[in-house]
CSV table of N, CA, C and O in Angstrom, one decimal:
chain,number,residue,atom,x,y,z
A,167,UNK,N,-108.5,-33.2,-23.7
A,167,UNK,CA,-107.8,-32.1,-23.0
A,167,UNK,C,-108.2,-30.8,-23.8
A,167,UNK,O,-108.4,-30.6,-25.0
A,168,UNK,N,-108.3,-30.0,-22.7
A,168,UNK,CA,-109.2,-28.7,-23.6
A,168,UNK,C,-108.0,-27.9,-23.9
A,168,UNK,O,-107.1,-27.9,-23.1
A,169,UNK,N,-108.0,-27.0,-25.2
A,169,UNK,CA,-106.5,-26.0,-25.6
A,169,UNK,C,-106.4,-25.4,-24.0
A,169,UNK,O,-105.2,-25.3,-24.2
A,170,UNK,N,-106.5,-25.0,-23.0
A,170,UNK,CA,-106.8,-23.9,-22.0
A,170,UNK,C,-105.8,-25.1,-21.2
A,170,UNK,O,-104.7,-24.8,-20.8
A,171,UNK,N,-106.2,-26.0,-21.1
A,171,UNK,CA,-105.4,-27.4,-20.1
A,171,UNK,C,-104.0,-27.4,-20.8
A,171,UNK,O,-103.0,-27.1,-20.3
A,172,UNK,N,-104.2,-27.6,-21.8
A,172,UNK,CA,-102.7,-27.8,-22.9
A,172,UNK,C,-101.8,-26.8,-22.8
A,172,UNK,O,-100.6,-27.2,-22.7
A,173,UNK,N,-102.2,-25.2,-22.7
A,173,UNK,CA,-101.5,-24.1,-22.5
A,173,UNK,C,-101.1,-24.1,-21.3
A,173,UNK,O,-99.9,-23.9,-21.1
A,174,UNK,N,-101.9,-24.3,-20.1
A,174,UNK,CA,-101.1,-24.7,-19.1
A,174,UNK,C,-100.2,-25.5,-18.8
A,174,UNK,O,-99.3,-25.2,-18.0
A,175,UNK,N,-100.4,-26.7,-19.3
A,175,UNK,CA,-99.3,-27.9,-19.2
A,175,UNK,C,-97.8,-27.3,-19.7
A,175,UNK,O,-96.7,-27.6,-19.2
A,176,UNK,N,-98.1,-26.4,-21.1
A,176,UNK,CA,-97.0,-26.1,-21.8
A,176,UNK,C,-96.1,-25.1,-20.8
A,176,UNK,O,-94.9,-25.4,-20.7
A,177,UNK,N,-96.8,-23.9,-20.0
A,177,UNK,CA,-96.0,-23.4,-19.1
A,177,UNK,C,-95.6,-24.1,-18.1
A,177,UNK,O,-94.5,-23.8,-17.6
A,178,UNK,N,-96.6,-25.3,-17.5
A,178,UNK,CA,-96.1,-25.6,-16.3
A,178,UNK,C,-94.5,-26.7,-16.4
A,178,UNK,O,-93.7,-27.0,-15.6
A,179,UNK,N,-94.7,-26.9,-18.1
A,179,UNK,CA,-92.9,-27.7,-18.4
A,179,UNK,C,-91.8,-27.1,-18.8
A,179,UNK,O,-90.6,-27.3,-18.7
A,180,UNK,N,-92.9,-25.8,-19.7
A,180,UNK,CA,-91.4,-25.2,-20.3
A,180,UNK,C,-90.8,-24.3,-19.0
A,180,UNK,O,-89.6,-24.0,-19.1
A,181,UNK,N,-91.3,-23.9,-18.0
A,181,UNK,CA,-91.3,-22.8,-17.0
A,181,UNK,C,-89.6,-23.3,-16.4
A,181,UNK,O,-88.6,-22.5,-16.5
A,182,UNK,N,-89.6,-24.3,-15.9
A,182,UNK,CA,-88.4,-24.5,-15.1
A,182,UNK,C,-86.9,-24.4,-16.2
A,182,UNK,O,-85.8,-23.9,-16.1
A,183,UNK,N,-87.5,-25.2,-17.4
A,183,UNK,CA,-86.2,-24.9,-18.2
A,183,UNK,C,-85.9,-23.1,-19.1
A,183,UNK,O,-85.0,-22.7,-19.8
A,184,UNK,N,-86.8,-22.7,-18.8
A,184,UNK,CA,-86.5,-21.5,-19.4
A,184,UNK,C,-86.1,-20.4,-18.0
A,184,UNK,O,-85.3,-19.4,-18.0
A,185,UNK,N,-86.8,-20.9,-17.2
A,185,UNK,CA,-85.6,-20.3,-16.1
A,185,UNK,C,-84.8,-20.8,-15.5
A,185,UNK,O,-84.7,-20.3,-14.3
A,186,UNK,N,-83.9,-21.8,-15.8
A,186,UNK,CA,-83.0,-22.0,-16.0
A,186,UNK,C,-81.7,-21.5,-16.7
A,186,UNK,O,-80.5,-21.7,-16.5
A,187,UNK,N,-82.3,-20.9,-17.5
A,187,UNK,CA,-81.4,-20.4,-19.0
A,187,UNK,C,-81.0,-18.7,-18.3
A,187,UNK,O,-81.3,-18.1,-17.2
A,188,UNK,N,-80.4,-18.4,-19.4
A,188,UNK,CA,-80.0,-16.8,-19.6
A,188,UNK,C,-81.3,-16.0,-19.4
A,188,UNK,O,-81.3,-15.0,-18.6
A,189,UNK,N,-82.3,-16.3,-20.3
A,189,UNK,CA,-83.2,-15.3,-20.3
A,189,UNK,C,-83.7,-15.4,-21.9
A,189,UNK,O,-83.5,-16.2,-22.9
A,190,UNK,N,-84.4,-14.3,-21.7
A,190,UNK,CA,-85.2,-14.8,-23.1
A,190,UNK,C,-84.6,-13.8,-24.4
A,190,UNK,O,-84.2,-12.8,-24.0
A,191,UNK,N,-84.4,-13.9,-25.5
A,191,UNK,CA,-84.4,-12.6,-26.3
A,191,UNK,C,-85.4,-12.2,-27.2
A,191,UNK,O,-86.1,-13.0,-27.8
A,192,UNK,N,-85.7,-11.0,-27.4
A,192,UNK,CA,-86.5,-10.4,-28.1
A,192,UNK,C,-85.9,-10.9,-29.7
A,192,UNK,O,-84.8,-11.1,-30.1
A,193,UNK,N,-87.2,-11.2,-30.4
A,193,UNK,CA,-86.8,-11.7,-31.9
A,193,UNK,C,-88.5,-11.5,-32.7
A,193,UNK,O,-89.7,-11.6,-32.4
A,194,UNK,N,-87.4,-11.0,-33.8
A,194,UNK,CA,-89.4,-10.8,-34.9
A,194,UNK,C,-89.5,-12.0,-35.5
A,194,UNK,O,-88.7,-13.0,-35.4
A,195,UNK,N,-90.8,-11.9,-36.4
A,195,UNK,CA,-91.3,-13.2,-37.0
A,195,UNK,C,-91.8,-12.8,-38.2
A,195,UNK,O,-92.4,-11.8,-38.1
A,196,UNK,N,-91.7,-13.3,-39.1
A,196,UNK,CA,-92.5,-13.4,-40.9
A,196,UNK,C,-93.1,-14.4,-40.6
A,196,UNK,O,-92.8,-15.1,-39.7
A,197,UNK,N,-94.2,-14.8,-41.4
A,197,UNK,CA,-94.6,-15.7,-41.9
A,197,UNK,C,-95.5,-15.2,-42.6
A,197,UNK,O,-96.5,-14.6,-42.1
A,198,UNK,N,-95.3,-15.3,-44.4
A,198,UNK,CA,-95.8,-14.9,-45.4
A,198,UNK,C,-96.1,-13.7,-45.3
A,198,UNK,O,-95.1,-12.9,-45.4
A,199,UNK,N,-97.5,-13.0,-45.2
A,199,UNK,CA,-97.6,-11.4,-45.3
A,199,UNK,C,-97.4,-11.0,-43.4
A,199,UNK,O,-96.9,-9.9,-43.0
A,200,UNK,N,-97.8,-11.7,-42.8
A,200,UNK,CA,-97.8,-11.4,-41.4
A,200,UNK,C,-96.3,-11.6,-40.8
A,200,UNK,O,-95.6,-12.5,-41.1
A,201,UNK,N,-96.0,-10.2,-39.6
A,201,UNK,CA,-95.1,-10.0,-39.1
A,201,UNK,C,-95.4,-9.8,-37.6
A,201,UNK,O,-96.4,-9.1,-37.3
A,202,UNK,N,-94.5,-10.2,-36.7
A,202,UNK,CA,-94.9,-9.7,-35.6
A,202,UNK,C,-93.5,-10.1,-34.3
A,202,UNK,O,-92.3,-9.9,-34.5
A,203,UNK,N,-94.1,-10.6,-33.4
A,203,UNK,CA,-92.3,-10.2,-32.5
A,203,UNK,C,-92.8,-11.5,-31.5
A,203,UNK,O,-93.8,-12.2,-31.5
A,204,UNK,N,-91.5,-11.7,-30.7
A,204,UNK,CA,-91.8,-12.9,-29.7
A,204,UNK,C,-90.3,-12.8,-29.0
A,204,UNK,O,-89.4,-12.0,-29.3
A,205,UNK,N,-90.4,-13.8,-28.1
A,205,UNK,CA,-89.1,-14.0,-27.3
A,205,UNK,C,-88.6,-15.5,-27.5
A,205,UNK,O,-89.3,-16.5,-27.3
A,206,UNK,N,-87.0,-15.7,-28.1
A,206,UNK,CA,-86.5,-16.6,-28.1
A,206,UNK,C,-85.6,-17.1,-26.8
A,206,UNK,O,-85.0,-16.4,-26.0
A,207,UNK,N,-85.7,-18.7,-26.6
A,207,UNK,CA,-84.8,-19.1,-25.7
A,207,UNK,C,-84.0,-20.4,-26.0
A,207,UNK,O,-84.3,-21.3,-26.7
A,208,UNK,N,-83.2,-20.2,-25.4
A,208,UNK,CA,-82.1,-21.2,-25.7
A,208,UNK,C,-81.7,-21.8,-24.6
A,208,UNK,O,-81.6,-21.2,-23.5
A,209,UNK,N,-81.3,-23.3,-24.7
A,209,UNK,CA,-81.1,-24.1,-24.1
A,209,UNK,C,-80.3,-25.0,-24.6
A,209,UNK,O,-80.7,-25.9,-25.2
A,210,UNK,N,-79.1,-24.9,-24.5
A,210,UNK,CA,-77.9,-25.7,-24.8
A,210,UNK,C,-78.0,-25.7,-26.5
A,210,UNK,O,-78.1,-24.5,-26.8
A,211,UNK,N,-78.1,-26.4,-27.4
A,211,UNK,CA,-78.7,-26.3,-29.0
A,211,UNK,C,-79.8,-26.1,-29.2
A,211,UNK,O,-80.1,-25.8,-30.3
A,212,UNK,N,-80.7,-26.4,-28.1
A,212,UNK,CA,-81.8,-26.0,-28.8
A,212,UNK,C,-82.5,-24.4,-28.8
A,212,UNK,O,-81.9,-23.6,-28.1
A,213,UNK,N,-83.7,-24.0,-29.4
A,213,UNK,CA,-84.2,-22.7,-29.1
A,213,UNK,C,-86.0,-22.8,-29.7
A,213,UNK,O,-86.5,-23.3,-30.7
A,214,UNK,N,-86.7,-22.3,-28.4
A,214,UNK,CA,-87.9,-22.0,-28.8
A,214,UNK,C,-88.4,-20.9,-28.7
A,214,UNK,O,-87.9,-20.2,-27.9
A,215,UNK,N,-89.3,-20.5,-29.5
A,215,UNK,CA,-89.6,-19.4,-29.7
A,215,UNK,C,-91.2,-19.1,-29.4
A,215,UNK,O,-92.0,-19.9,-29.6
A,216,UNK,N,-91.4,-17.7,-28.8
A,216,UNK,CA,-92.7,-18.1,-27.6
A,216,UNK,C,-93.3,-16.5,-28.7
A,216,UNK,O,-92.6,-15.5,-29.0
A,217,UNK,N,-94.5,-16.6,-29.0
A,217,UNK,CA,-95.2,-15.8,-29.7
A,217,UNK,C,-96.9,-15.8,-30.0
A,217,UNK,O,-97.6,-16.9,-29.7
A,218,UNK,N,-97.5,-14.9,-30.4
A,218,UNK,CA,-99.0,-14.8,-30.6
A,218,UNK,C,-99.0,-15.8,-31.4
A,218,UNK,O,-98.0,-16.0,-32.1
A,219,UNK,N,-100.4,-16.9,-31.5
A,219,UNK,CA,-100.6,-18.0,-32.7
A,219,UNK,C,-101.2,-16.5,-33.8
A,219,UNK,O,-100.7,-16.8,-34.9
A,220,UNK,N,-101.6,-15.7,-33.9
A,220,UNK,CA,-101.7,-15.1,-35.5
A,220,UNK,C,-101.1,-14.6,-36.3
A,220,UNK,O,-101.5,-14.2,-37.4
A,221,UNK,N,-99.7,-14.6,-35.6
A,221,UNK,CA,-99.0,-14.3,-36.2
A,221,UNK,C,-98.2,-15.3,-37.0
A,221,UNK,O,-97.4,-14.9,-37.8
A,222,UNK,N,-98.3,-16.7,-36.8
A,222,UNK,CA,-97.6,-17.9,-37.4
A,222,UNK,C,-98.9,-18.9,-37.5
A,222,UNK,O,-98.8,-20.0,-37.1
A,223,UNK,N,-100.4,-18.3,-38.2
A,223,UNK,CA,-101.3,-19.1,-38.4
A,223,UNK,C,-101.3,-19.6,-39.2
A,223,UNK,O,-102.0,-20.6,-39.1
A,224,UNK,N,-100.7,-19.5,-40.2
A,224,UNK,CA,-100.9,-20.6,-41.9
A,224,UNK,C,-99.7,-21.9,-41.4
A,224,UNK,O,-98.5,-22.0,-41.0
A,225,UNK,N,-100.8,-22.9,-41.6
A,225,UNK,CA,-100.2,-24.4,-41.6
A,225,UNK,C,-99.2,-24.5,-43.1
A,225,UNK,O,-99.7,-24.4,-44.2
A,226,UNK,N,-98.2,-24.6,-43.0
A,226,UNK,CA,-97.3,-25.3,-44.0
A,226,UNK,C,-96.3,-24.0,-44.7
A,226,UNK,O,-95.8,-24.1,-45.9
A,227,UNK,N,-96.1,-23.0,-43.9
A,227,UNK,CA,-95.7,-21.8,-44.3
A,227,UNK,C,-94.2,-21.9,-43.7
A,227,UNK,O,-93.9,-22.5,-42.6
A,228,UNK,N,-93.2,-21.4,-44.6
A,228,UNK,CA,-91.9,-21.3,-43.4
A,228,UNK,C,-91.8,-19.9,-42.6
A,228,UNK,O,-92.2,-18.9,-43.1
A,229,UNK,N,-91.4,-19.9,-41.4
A,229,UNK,CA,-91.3,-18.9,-40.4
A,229,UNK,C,-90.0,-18.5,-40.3
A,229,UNK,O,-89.2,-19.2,-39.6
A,230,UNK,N,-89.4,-17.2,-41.2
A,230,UNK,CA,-88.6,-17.1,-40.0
A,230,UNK,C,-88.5,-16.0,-39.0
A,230,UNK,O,-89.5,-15.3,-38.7
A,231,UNK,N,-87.1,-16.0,-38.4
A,231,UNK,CA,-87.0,-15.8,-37.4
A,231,UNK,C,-85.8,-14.7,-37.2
A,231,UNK,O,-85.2,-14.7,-38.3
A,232,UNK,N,-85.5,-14.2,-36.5
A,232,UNK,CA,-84.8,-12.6,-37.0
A,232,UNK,C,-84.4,-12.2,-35.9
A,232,UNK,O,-85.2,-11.7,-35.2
A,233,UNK,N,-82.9,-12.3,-35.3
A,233,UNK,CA,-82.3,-12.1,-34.1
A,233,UNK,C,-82.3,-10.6,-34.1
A,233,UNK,O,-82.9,-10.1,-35.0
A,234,UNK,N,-81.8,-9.7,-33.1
A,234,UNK,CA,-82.0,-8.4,-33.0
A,234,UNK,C,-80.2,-8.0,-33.3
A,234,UNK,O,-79.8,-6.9,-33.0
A,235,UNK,N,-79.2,-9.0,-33.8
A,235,UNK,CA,-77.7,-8.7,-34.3
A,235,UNK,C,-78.1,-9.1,-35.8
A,235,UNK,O,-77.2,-8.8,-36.6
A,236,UNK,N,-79.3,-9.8,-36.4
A,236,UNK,CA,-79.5,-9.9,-37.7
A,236,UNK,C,-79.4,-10.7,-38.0
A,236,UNK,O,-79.8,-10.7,-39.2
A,237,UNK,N,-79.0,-12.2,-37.2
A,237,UNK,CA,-79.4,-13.8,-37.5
A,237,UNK,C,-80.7,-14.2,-37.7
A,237,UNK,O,-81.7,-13.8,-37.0
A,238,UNK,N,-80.5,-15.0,-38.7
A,238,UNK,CA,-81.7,-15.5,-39.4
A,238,UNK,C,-81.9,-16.8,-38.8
A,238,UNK,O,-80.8,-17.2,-38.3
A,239,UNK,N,-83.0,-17.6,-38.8
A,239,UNK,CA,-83.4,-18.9,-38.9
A,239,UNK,C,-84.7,-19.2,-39.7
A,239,UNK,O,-85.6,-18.4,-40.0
A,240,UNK,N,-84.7,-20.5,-39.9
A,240,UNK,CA,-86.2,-20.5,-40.5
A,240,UNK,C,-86.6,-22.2,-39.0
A,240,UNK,O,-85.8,-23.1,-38.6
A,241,UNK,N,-88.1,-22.0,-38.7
A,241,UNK,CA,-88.5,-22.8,-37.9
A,241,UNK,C,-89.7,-23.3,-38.4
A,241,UNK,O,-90.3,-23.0,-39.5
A,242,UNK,N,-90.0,-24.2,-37.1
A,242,UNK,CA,-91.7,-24.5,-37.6
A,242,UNK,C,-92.2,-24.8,-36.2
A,242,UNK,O,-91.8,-25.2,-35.1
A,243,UNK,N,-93.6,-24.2,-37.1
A,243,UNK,CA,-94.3,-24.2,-35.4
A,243,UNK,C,-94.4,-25.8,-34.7
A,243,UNK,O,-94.5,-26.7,-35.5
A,244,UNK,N,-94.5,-25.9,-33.5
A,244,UNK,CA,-95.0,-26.7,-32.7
A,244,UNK,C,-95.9,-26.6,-32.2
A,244,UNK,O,-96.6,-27.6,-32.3
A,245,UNK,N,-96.2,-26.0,-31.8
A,245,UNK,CA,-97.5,-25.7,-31.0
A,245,UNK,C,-98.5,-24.5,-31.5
A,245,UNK,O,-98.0,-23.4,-31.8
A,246,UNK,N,-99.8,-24.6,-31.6
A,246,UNK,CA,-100.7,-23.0,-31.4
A,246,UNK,C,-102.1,-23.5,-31.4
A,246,UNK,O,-102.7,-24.5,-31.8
A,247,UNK,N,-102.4,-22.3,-30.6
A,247,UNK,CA,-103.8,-22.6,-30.0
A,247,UNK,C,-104.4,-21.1,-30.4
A,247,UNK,O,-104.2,-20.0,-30.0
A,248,UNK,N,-105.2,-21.6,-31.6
A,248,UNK,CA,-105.7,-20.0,-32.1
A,248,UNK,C,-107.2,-19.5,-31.1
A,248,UNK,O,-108.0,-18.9,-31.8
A,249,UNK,N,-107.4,-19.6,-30.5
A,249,UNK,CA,-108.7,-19.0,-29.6
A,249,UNK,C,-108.1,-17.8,-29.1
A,249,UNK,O,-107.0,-17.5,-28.8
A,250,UNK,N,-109.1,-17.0,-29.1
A,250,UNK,CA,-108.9,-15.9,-28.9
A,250,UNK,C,-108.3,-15.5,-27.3
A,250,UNK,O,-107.9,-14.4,-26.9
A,251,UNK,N,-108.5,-16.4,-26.7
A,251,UNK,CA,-108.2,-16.3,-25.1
A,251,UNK,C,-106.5,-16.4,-25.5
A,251,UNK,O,-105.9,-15.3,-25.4
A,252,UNK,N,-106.2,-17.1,-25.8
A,252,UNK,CA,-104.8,-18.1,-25.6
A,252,UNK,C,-104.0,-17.1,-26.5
A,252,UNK,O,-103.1,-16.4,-26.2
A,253,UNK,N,-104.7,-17.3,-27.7
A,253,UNK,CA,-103.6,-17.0,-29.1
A,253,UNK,C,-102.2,-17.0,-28.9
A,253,UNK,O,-101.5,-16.0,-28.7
A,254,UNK,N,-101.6,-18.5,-29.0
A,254,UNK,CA,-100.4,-18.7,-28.5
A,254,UNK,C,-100.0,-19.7,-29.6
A,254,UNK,O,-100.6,-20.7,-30.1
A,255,UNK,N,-98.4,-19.2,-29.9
A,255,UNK,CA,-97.6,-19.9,-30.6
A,255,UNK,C,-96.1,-20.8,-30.2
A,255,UNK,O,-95.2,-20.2,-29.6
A,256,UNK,N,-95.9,-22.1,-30.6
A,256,UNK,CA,-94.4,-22.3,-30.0
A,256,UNK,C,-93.5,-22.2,-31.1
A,256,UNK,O,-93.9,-23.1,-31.9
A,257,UNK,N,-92.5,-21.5,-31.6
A,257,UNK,CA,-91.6,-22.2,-32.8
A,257,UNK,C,-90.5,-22.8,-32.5
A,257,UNK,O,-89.9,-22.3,-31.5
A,258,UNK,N,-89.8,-24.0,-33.1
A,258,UNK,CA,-88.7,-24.7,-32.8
A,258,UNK,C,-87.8,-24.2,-34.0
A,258,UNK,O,-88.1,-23.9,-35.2
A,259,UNK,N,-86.8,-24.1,-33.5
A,259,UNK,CA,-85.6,-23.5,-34.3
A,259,UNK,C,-84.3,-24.9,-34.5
A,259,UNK,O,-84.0,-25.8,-33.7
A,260,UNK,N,-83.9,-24.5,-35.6
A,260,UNK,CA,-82.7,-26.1,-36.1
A,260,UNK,C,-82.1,-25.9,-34.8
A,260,UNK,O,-82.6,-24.9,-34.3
A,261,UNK,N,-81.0,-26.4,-34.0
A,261,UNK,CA,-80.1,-26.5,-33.6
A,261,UNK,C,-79.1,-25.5,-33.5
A,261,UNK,O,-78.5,-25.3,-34.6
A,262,UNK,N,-78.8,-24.9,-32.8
A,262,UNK,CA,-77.4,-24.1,-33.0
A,262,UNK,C,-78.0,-22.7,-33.7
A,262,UNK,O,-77.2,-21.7,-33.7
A,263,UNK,N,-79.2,-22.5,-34.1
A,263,UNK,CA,-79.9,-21.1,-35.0
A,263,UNK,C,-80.2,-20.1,-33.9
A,263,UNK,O,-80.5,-20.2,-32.7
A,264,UNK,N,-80.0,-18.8,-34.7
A,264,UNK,CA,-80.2,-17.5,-33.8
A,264,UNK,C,-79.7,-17.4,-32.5
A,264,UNK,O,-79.9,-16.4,-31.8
């Protein structure tokens, strides 16, 4: 399966449960020297977090995550497809975080 197949699959599953939900919220990201921003969503306990892959490229780094009232979390990526087309990140957040 080529990354370009995979990133579609990923919208065509996450699509219905995230519109389902409230909506997304705007949230920044660390990871190590790099910073950058993304939209969180939540779904009953859980929350994923939808962002550029260069911004969360280092394997084995903690991420966190920075609500816009000042909640913190720390996640880890699930997903990223660093090509330049895609540059796409997923982060999963503990339960109940941000």
């Amino acid at each position: 399966m080529t990354p370009l197949l995979i990133a579609r699959w990923f919208g065509l599953l996450l699509a219905p449960a995230l519109i389902s939900t409230a909506g997304a919220e705007p949230v920044d990201i660390r990871q190590g020297d790099a910073n950058g921003s993304g939209y969180g969503f939540r779904r009953g306990d859980n929350c994923l977090v939808v962002t550029a892959g260069h911004v969360v490229a280092e394997t084995g780094t903690d991420i966190t995550v920075t609500d816009r009232q000042g909640g913190k979390a720390t996640g880890q990526r699930i997903y990223y497809n660093p090509s330049r087309t895609e540059d796409l990140a997923l982060i999963e957040l503990p339960a109940r975080s941000v």
